[in-house]
Amino acid sequence: MTGLSVVSVPGMAMAHHPMGGMTPGNFMDGLLSGLGHPVIGIDHLAFIVLVGLAAVFLRGKYSAPLVFIGGTLAGCLLIASGTVLPYAELIITGSVILLGALVMSGRKIPTAVYLVIFAIAGIFHGGAYGEAIIGAETTPLVSYLAGFAIIQYLVAIGTGLVAEKMWHASEAAATKPRIAGAVAAGVGVAFFVENVEGMLF
């Protein structure tokens, strides 16, 4: 196993099971698990940050992240209901690379393109979230959904507000969101290579 494997495999496992593999059994367990899931998985966190960075340049910067969050809710419910999403890990890491590249480019991309990416990526990220809640009863399931919806919105909007302040602070500071996009894309590449390696070997 490579050094990259040693780092990334436990991280990916934790991202899918924030309760250590145990299904939340009550309201508080579901809420805490939902709050923790999107931020303990580096690939998921990187994408949420990118959503916040991209939203700064879109119309409806406060509502655009809701498209991604809606996708994650749908994806979670699909997995919880027994639906299988093919090549989920590759699509998740690929979405980080794609969105990171778009943010890094600094180009004017139509809002509709970003929203489509948010929605599709959200379904697969939400599918990964759903693995931690399979078999849960209604109360912890609902609190889990609420928890990860809330934390994702706060992270995305918080990132966007910081990026926007930097953008207006000075011309040099405006490059920092693009640098963050490059870093996030790099994270996506690392996880993508690890997933491909796992499939091949």
C-alpha atoms as one frame of an Amber mdcrd trajectory, in Angstrom:
protein
   0.000   0.000   0.000   1.397   3.403  -0.969   1.799   6.373   1.370  -1.186
   7.940  -0.349  -3.208   4.820   0.390  -2.324   4.954   4.068  -3.610   8.502
   4.316  -6.643   8.355   2.089  -8.273   5.006   2.792  -9.041   5.681   6.478
 -10.267   9.147   5.528 -12.641   7.759   2.941 -13.924   5.131   5.357 -14.572
   7.749   8.026 -16.359   9.919   5.491 -18.863   7.130   4.926 -19.237   6.182
   8.580 -18.999   9.159  10.937 -20.395   7.029  13.805 -17.669   4.417  13.373
 -19.913   2.190  11.275 -22.869   2.283  13.660 -26.255   3.412  12.341 -27.617
   6.398  14.319 -30.379   5.244  16.640 -31.935   8.468  17.891 -32.451  12.138
  17.013 -29.192  13.407  18.521 -27.053  10.639  17.028 -28.551  11.365  13.620
 -28.008  15.112  13.956 -24.391  14.814  15.123 -23.626  12.256  12.448 -25.143
  14.515   9.794 -23.179  17.525  11.022 -19.933  15.558  11.033 -20.192  13.586
   7.820 -19.537  16.329   5.239 -16.541  17.773   7.097 -14.608  14.617   8.073
 -14.391  13.435   4.480 -11.751  15.584   2.764 -13.171  15.018  -0.720 -16.658
  16.058   0.395 -15.367  19.095   2.307 -13.255  20.185  -0.666 -16.304  20.121
  -2.922 -18.459  22.091  -0.480 -15.727  24.737  -0.244 -15.602  24.869  -4.042
 -19.372  25.302  -4.194 -19.001  28.323  -1.923 -16.173  29.755  -4.029 -18.048
  29.233  -7.291 -21.270  30.709  -5.879 -19.524  34.057  -5.317 -19.487  34.567
  -9.078 -23.061  33.432  -9.697 -26.436  35.086  -9.559 -28.198  33.995  -6.420
 -24.978  33.302  -4.546 -26.967  32.419  -1.433 -29.378  30.124  -3.234 -26.964
  28.374  -5.634 -25.475  26.129  -2.885 -29.018  24.927  -2.153 -28.995  23.146
  -5.524 -26.014  21.066  -4.403 -27.588  20.458  -0.988 -30.848  19.394  -2.628
 -28.843  16.922  -4.698 -27.186  15.492  -1.597 -30.564  15.033   0.081 -31.871
  13.204  -2.986 -28.750  11.034  -3.254 -28.881  10.116   0.425 -32.518   9.078
   0.174 -31.805   7.053  -2.962 -29.100   5.042  -1.206 -31.176   4.676   1.959
 -33.974   3.233  -0.180 -31.661   0.636  -1.732 -30.691   2.316  -5.013 -27.129
   1.752  -6.207 -25.167   4.645  -7.731 -22.463   3.243 -10.052 -18.860   4.481
  -9.888 -19.800   6.805  -7.047 -16.298   7.350  -5.649 -14.841   8.107  -9.069
 -17.633  10.571  -9.840 -17.269  12.222  -6.422 -13.536  12.770  -6.809 -13.983
  13.681 -10.474 -16.482  16.362  -9.462 -13.896  17.884  -7.119 -11.356  18.003
  -9.947 -13.846  19.498 -12.406 -15.193  22.190 -10.107 -11.706  22.972  -8.803
 -10.508  23.471 -12.375 -13.427  25.779 -13.171 -12.844  27.906 -10.059  -9.099
  27.950 -10.720  -9.623  29.113 -14.308 -11.345  32.306 -13.182 -13.397  32.239
 -16.389 -16.981  33.408 -16.663 -18.992  30.190 -16.735 -22.791  30.312 -17.237
 -24.694  29.896 -13.989 -26.707  27.039 -15.481 -23.533  25.004 -16.041 -22.539
  25.347 -12.407 -26.031  24.456 -11.222 -26.071  21.282 -13.312 -22.687  20.290
 -11.875 -23.919  21.062  -8.351 -27.050  18.943  -8.811 -25.379  15.893 -10.366
 -22.399  15.938  -8.019 -24.769  16.445  -5.091 -26.586  13.197  -5.852 -23.347
  11.205  -5.694 -21.950  13.004  -2.648 -25.317  12.455  -0.981 -25.161   8.802
  -1.947 -21.933   8.491   0.044 -23.631  10.209   2.983 -26.514   7.761   2.708
 -24.311   4.752   3.403 -24.073   5.852   7.034 -27.841   5.929   7.540 -28.991
   2.711   5.830 -31.448   0.930   8.087 -32.080   3.920  10.360 -35.557   4.727
  11.633 -37.390   7.871  10.554 -36.349  10.182  13.438 -32.567   9.726  13.160
 -32.855   9.741   9.365 -34.608  13.115   9.361 -32.167  14.619  11.876 -29.251
  13.238   9.847 -30.565  14.896   6.689 -31.081  18.163   8.576 -27.593  17.994
  10.070 -25.690  17.553   6.840 -27.874  20.071   4.999 -27.187  22.714   7.659
 -23.429  22.161   7.883 -22.992  22.130   4.109 -24.846  25.402   3.723 -22.871
  27.065   6.514 -19.530  25.906   5.075 -20.430  26.943   1.516 -21.819  30.344
   2.462 -19.024  31.009   4.962 -16.409  30.186   2.328 -18.156  32.421  -0.178
 -18.325  35.377   2.196 -14.618  35.101   3.026 -13.716  34.801  -0.659 -15.872
  37.791  -1.538 -14.202  39.957   1.101 -10.808  38.932  -0.218 -11.972  39.714
  -3.756 -12.898  43.267  -2.803  -9.896  43.803  -0.535  -7.302  44.099  -3.280
  -6.530  42.909  -6.767  -3.803  40.571  -5.480  -6.159  39.002  -2.931  -8.599
  38.190  -5.719  -6.287  35.384  -6.854  -6.635  33.530  -3.548 -10.004  31.910
  -4.334  -8.424  30.620  -7.538  -5.506  29.213  -5.544  -8.011  27.497  -3.247
  -9.633  26.015  -6.347  -6.264  24.647  -7.448  -5.626  23.089  -4.019  -9.082
  21.494  -3.947  -8.604  20.150  -7.467  -5.309  18.654  -6.293  -7.127  16.901
  -3.463  -9.582  15.540  -6.014  -6.747  14.241  -8.207  -5.146  12.458  -5.233
  -8.397  10.699  -4.317  -9.173   9.942  -7.973  -5.798   8.246  -8.466  -6.286
   6.308  -5.234  -9.723   5.081  -6.346  -8.435   4.047  -9.782  -5.506   2.287
  -8.127  -7.929   0.446  -5.861 -10.015  -0.697  -8.856  -6.977  -1.907 -10.790
  -5.049  -3.537  -7.970
